[in-house]
Short mmCIF file of C-alpha atoms in Angstrom, two decimals:
data_model
loop_
_atom_site.label_atom_id
_atom_site.label_comp_id
_atom_site.label_asym_id
_atom_site.label_seq_id
_atom_site.Cartn_x
_atom_site.Cartn_y
_atom_site.Cartn_z
CA MET A 1 149.96 107.98 74.00
CA GLU A 2 147.27 106.59 71.74
CA VAL A 3 143.65 107.36 72.54
CA ARG A 4 140.88 105.34 70.98
CA LEU A 5 137.28 106.44 71.04
CA THR A 6 134.66 103.74 71.04
CA LYS A 7 131.01 104.26 70.36
CA HIS A 8 128.87 103.79 73.43
CA HIS A 9 125.71 101.80 72.97
CA PRO A 10 123.03 102.79 75.47
CA PRO A 11 121.08 99.98 77.12
CA LYS A 12 118.46 98.61 74.80
CA ARG A 13 115.02 97.83 76.19
CA SER A 14 113.34 94.69 75.00
CA ARG A 15 109.60 94.16 74.83
CA GLN A 16 107.95 94.25 78.24
CA TYR A 17 106.23 90.91 78.04
CA ARG A 18 104.91 88.49 75.53
CA LYS A 19 101.31 88.95 74.42
CA ALA A 20 100.11 85.56 75.67
CA HIS A 21 100.82 86.54 79.27
CA GLU A 22 99.60 90.12 79.26
CA ARG A 23 99.71 91.56 82.79
CA GLY A 24 97.51 94.06 84.51
CA SER A 25 94.24 93.66 82.65
CA ILE A 26 91.59 96.16 83.76
CA LEU A 27 88.73 94.31 85.47
CA ARG A 28 86.73 97.38 86.48
CA GLU A 29 87.20 101.04 87.36
CA SER A 30 86.23 102.69 90.63
CA PRO A 31 87.16 105.93 92.44
CA THR A 32 90.11 105.81 94.80
CA ALA A 33 89.87 106.91 98.42
CA PHE A 34 91.48 110.21 97.44
CA GLU A 35 88.87 110.81 94.75
CA HIS A 36 86.07 110.07 97.24
CA ILE A 37 87.52 112.70 99.58
CA GLN A 38 87.86 115.23 96.77
CA ASP A 39 84.29 114.69 95.57
CA SER A 40 82.99 114.99 99.12
CA ASN A 41 84.75 118.31 99.66
CA ILE A 42 83.61 119.72 96.32
CA LEU A 43 79.99 119.01 97.25
CA LYS A 44 80.45 121.09 100.40
CA VAL A 45 80.38 124.70 99.23
CA GLY A 46 83.46 126.59 100.35
CA GLU A 47 85.24 123.48 101.64
CA ALA A 48 87.29 122.47 98.62
CA PHE A 49 90.41 122.81 100.79
CA GLY A 50 88.99 121.12 103.87
CA PRO A 51 89.65 123.06 107.09
CA PHE A 52 91.65 125.71 105.19
CA LYS A 53 90.04 128.90 103.95
CA ASP A 54 91.52 128.71 100.45
CA LYS A 55 94.54 127.49 98.51
CA GLU A 56 96.70 130.36 99.78
CA GLU A 57 96.05 129.33 103.39
CA TRP A 58 96.74 125.73 102.45
CA ASP A 59 100.10 126.78 100.95
CA LEU A 60 100.88 128.86 104.04
CA ALA A 61 100.26 125.92 106.38
CA ALA A 62 102.37 123.62 104.21
CA TRP A 63 105.23 126.13 104.22
CA MET A 64 105.07 126.63 107.99
CA LEU A 65 105.08 122.91 108.74
CA LYS A 66 108.08 122.38 106.46
CA ASN A 67 110.23 125.35 107.44
CA ILE A 68 109.51 126.63 110.96
CA GLY A 69 108.74 125.17 114.38
CA HIS A 70 106.19 125.96 117.05
CA THR A 71 107.87 128.98 118.66
CA ALA A 72 108.88 130.62 115.36
CA GLY A 73 105.41 129.88 113.99
CA ASP A 74 103.73 131.75 116.86
CA GLU A 75 106.07 134.73 116.39
CA PHE A 76 105.45 134.75 112.63
CA LEU A 77 101.65 134.75 112.94
CA LYS A 78 101.75 137.53 115.57
CA LEU A 79 103.65 139.92 113.30
CA PRO A 80 101.45 143.00 112.60
CA ILE A 81 102.04 142.76 108.85
CA ILE A 82 100.82 139.15 108.89
CA GLN A 83 97.77 139.88 111.02
CA ASN A 84 96.79 143.04 109.11
CA LYS A 85 97.64 142.07 105.54
CA LEU A 86 97.35 138.31 105.47
CA GLN A 87 94.12 138.02 107.46
CA SER A 88 94.73 134.34 108.06
CA SER A 89 92.35 132.30 110.20
CA PHE A 90 95.39 131.00 112.08
CA LYS A 91 95.88 132.87 115.36
CA ASN A 92 98.86 130.78 116.42
CA TYR A 93 100.84 127.70 115.40
CA GLY A 94 98.52 125.49 117.40
CA HIS A 95 95.64 126.46 115.10
CA VAL A 96 97.74 125.33 112.12
CA LEU A 97 98.30 121.93 113.72
CA GLN A 98 94.60 121.60 114.58
CA ALA A 99 93.68 122.25 110.94
CA VAL A 100 96.17 119.64 109.78
CA ASP A 101 94.75 117.12 112.25
CA GLN A 102 91.34 117.53 110.61
CA LEU A 103 92.65 116.34 107.25
CA PRO A 104 91.72 112.80 106.15
CA THR A 105 94.23 110.19 107.23
CA GLY A 106 95.21 106.84 105.85
CA ALA A 107 95.42 103.55 107.69
CA SER A 108 95.10 104.16 111.42
CA TRP A 109 97.72 103.16 113.95
CA THR A 110 96.99 100.31 116.38
CA TYR A 111 98.65 99.86 119.76
CA ARG A 112 99.45 96.53 121.33
CA SER A 113 101.41 95.63 124.44
CA VAL A 114 103.91 92.82 123.91
CA THR A 115 105.81 90.88 126.56
CA VAL A 116 109.28 89.83 125.43
CA THR A 117 111.07 87.10 127.37
CA GLY A 118 114.85 87.06 127.29
CA ASP A 119 117.36 84.25 127.77
CA GLU A 120 119.05 85.48 130.97
CA PRO A 121 117.88 84.95 134.56
CA GLY A 122 117.32 87.82 136.94
CA ALA A 123 118.39 88.16 140.58
CA ASP A 124 115.49 85.97 141.66
CA GLY A 125 116.45 83.25 139.21
CA GLU A 126 113.45 83.89 136.97
CA THR A 127 113.95 84.59 133.29
CA LEU A 128 113.97 88.33 132.60
CA SER A 129 111.09 89.77 130.59
CA GLU A 130 110.09 93.23 129.46
CA GLU A 131 106.83 94.89 128.44
CA LEU A 132 107.13 96.69 125.10
CA GLU A 133 104.85 98.97 123.10
CA MET A 134 104.14 97.91 119.53
CA TRP A 135 102.52 100.35 117.13
CA PHE A 136 101.51 99.09 113.71
CA ARG A 137 99.15 99.63 110.80
CA ASP A 138 97.26 97.12 108.70
CA PRO A 139 99.64 96.28 105.79
CA MET A 140 96.76 95.65 103.37
CA LYS A 141 95.23 99.07 104.10
CA CYS A 142 98.64 100.70 103.60
CA ILE A 143 99.13 98.93 100.26
CA ARG A 144 95.62 99.89 99.14
CA GLU A 145 96.32 103.53 100.02
CA LEU A 146 99.66 103.57 98.18
CA LEU A 147 98.22 101.99 95.05
CA GLY A 148 95.33 104.45 95.07
CA ASN A 149 97.43 107.57 95.63
CA PRO A 150 97.32 109.68 92.43
CA LEU A 151 100.74 111.16 93.25
CA PHE A 152 102.31 107.77 92.52
CA ARG A 153 100.25 106.98 89.43
CA ASP A 154 103.06 107.62 86.94
CA LYS A 155 105.76 106.16 89.22
CA MET A 156 104.45 102.61 89.50
CA ILE A 157 105.51 99.65 87.40
CA PHE A 158 103.27 96.62 87.05
CA ALA A 159 105.19 94.56 84.51
CA PRO A 160 108.51 92.70 84.39
CA GLU A 161 111.05 94.19 82.04
CA LYS A 162 114.26 93.09 80.38
CA LEU A 163 117.08 95.62 79.98
CA SER A 164 120.18 94.67 78.00
CA GLU A 165 123.67 96.13 78.19
CA ASP A 166 124.46 95.01 74.64
CA VAL A 167 122.49 95.28 71.41
CA ASP A 168 122.21 91.49 71.17
CA GLY A 169 120.32 91.25 74.46
CA LYS A 170 122.73 88.76 76.04
CA GLU A 171 123.95 90.85 78.99
CA ASP A 172 121.01 91.63 81.24
CA VAL A 173 120.97 94.64 83.54
CA GLN A 174 119.12 94.13 86.81
CA ASN A 175 119.05 97.37 88.78
CA GLU A 176 115.32 97.52 89.53
CA MET A 177 112.95 95.06 91.15
CA ASN A 178 110.92 94.49 87.99
CA MET A 179 114.08 93.59 86.04
CA GLY A 180 114.88 90.58 88.21
CA ASP A 181 114.45 86.98 87.10
CA TRP A 182 111.94 86.18 89.85
CA TRP A 183 109.32 88.67 88.64
CA TRP A 184 109.74 87.58 85.02
CA GLN A 185 109.48 83.87 85.87
CA THR A 186 106.57 84.41 88.28
CA GLN A 187 104.59 86.30 85.66
CA LEU A 188 104.90 83.30 83.35
CA LYS A 189 103.19 81.10 85.94
CA LEU A 190 100.21 83.43 86.42
CA PRO A 191 97.00 83.48 84.37
CA ILE A 192 96.48 86.12 81.71
CA GLY A 193 95.65 89.48 83.25
CA ALA A 194 97.19 88.76 86.66
CA THR A 195 99.42 91.45 88.14
CA VAL A 196 102.37 91.04 90.49
CA VAL A 197 102.52 93.68 93.22
CA PRO A 198 105.76 93.19 95.20
CA VAL A 199 106.04 94.90 98.58
CA ILE A 200 109.28 95.81 100.36
CA LEU A 201 108.48 95.25 104.04
CA LEU A 202 111.84 96.41 105.36
CA SER A 203 114.75 98.37 103.89
CA ARG A 204 117.86 99.50 105.75
CA SER A 205 120.31 101.83 104.05
CA ASP A 206 122.85 101.52 106.88
CA CYS A 207 123.23 97.75 106.56
CA CYS A 208 125.84 96.13 104.34
CA TYR A 209 127.07 92.57 104.08
CA ALA A 210 130.64 91.39 104.31
CA ASP A 211 132.32 89.75 101.35
CA ASN A 212 132.86 86.65 103.45
CA PRO A 213 129.46 85.25 104.61
CA LYS A 214 131.18 83.73 107.69
CA GLU A 215 132.01 87.21 108.94
CA GLY A 216 128.35 88.04 109.26
CA VAL A 217 126.79 91.46 108.88
CA LYS A 218 128.85 94.56 109.49
#
């Protein structure tokens, strides 16, 4: 059996975008909502961690919320070694949840009652309808919060990109949103400095499409 080894060429990145259509020009700088909250807490002596006594108590609350439930949390905080050595301000798990509820929140939830009318008649001959609860948040406020979150600062991409499978740049790879043709072509139509901010409104990991469009969604 003959084995041949071929040299693998890793994908080669091209320039992000041509100079004439530079994206994402800085118009002005201003503090984000998170920075406003941080500055406000720093000005309050002893409240750098909001309702928590210090960073250690903050870490304790984060660990409890992630790893144990209400009953186990109460038992944990009532242990003599925790009460005597830890000297936490939390007397029970409910106090932990109350502290968390005092933290700043993002876009608030709004409730609306919606009446949905079906296409089948009921026993009385009238079309069936149902009253449903709809909870939603303002999309613009959510987008503003996401863009201003410092945790995502190094994870965001604001420019279209071309990624090639071959060194000649003839075989494009499109495995990210900013590598698609639409973003690249849309950026060309925008004025210098404009930035495209695509938003995925819905994503379902459990949904796949059949090879034959006539078969519908499986």
